[in-house]
mmCIF file of C-alpha atoms in Angstrom:
data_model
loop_
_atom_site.group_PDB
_atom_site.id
_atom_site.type_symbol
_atom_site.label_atom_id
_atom_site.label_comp_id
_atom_site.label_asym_id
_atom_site.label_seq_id
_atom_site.Cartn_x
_atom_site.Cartn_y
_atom_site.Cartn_z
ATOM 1 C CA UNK E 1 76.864 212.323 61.844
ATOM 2 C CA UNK E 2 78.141 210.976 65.006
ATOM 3 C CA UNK E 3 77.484 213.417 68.110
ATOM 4 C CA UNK E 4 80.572 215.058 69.593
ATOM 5 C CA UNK E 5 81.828 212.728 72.917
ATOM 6 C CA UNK E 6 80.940 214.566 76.182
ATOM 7 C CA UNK E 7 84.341 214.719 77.764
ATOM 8 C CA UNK E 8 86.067 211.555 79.663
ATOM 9 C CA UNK E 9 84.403 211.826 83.267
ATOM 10 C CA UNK E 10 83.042 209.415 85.976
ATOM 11 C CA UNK E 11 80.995 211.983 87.690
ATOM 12 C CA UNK E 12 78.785 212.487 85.383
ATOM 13 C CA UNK E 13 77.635 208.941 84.962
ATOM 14 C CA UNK E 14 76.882 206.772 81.758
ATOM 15 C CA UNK E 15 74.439 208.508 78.920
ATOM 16 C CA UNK E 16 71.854 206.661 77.692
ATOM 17 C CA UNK E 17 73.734 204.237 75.918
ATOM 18 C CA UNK E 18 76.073 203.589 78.890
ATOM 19 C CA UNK E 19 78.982 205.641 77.334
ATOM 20 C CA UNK E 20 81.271 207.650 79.844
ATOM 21 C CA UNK E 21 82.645 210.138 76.960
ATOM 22 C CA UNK E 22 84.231 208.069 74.688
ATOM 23 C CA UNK E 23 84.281 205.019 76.631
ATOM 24 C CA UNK E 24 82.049 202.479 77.801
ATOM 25 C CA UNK E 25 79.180 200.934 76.572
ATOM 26 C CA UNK E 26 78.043 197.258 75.987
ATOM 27 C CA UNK E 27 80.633 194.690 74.869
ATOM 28 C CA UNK E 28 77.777 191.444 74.559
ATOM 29 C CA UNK E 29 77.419 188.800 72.824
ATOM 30 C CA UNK E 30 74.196 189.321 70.566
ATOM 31 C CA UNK E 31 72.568 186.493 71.825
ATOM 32 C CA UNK E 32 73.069 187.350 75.467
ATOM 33 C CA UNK E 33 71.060 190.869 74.724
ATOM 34 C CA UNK E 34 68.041 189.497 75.563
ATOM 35 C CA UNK E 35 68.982 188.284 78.353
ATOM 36 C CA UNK E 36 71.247 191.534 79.791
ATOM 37 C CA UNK E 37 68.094 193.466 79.050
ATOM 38 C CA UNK E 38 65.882 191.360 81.102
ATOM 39 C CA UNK E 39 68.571 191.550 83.745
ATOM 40 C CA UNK E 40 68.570 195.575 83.638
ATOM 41 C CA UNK E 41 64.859 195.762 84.035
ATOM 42 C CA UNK E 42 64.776 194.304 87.072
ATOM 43 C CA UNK E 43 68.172 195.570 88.179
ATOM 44 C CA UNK E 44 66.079 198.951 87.494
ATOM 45 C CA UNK E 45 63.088 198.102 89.464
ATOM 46 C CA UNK E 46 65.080 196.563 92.529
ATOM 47 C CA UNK E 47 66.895 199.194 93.043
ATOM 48 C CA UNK E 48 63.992 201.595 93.613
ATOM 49 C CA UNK E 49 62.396 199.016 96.111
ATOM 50 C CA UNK E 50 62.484 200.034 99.790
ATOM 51 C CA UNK E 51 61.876 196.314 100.467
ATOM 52 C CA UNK E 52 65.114 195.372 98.359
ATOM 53 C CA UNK E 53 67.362 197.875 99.780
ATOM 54 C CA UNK E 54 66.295 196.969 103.328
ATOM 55 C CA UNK E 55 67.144 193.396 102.710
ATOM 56 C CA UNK E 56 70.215 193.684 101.248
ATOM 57 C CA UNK E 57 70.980 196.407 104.424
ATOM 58 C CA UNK E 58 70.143 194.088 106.847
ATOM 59 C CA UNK E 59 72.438 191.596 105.182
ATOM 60 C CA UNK E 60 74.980 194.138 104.696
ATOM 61 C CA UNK E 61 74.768 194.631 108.702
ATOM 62 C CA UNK E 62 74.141 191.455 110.130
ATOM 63 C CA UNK E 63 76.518 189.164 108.209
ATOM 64 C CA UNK E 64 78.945 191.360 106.563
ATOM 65 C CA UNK E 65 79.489 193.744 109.302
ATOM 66 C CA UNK E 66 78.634 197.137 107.904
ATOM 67 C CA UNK E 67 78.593 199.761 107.581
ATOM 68 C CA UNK E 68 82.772 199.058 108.732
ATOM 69 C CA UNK E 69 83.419 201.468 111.675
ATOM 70 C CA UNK E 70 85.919 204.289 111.340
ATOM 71 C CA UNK E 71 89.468 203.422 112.880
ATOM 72 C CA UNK E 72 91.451 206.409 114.456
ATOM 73 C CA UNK E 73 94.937 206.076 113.429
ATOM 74 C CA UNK E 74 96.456 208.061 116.483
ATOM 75 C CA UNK E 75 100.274 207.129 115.703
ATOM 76 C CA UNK E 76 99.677 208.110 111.893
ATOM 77 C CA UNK E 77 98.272 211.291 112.554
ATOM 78 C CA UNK E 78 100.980 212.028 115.407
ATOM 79 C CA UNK E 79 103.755 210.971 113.088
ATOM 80 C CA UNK E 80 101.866 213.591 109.986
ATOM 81 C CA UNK E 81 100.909 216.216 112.575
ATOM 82 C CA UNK E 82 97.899 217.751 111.073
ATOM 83 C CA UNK E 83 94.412 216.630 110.539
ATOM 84 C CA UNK E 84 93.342 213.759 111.969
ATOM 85 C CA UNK E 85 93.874 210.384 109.892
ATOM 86 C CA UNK E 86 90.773 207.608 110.241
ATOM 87 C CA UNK E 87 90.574 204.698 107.911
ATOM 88 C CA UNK E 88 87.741 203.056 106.995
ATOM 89 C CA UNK E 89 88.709 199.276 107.076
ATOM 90 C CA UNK E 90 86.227 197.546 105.053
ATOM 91 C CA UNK E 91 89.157 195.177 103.889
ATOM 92 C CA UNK E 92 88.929 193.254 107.257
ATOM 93 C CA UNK E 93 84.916 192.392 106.388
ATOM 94 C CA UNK E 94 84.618 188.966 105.019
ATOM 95 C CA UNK E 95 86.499 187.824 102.128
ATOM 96 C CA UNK E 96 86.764 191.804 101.429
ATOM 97 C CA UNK E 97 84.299 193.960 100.847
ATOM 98 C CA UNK E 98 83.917 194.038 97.099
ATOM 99 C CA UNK E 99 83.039 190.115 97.120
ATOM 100 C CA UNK E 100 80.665 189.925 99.548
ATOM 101 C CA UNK E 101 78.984 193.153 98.379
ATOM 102 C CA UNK E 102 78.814 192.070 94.997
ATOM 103 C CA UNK E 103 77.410 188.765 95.368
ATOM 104 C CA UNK E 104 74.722 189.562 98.089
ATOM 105 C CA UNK E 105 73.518 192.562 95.537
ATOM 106 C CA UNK E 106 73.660 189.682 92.978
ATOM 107 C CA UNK E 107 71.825 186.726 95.168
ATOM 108 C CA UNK E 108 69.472 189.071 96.321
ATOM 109 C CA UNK E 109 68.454 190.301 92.536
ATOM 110 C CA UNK E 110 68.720 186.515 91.198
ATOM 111 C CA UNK E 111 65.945 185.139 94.676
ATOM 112 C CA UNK E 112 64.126 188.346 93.174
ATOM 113 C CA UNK E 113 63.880 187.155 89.898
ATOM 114 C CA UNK E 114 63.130 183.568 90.420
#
């Protein structure tokens, strides 16, 4: 009998099977399994590492500019007239932040692996 789906929610993270409720979960090739698995074990031990993280930090700082400082938007929060407004502008880091965060995390776990 099939357990009853935990309801649709990102904050509670992926189960054990990487299910978010009713979603989620591994869409793989069988013969890339082997090779997803090997890449989760040492996702799994990287991410624990001090060493790792520091690395991929200093990267982070020293060639992709972060952490992005906080811009105060003084004419938007004039114009609104309540709390002030800052915006995080990690759009203006390299190529955009979610490429160059993704592939240092990636480079970084690939050097790692051999």
């Amino acid at each position: 009998m099939n357990k009853p789906a935990e309801p649709n929610s990102f904050r509670i993270g992926p189960d054990d099977e990487g299910m978010y409720g009713i979603f989620g979960g591994r869409f793989v090739a069988e013969t890339l399994m082997p090779l997803i698995l090997d890449l989760e074990k040492h996702w799994n031990e990287a991410k624990d590492d001090p060493a790792f993280r520091a690395e991929l930090e200093h990267l982070g700082r020293h060639y992709t500019g972060r952490p992005s400082p906080l811009y105060f938007a003084e004419r938007l929060t004039e114009h609104l007239g309540g709390a002030k407004i800052y915006f995080k502008r990690e759009d203006l880091n390299h190529t955009g932040s979610h490429k160059i965060n993704n592939c240092l995390g990636q480079i970084l776990l690939a050097k790692r692996m051999g």
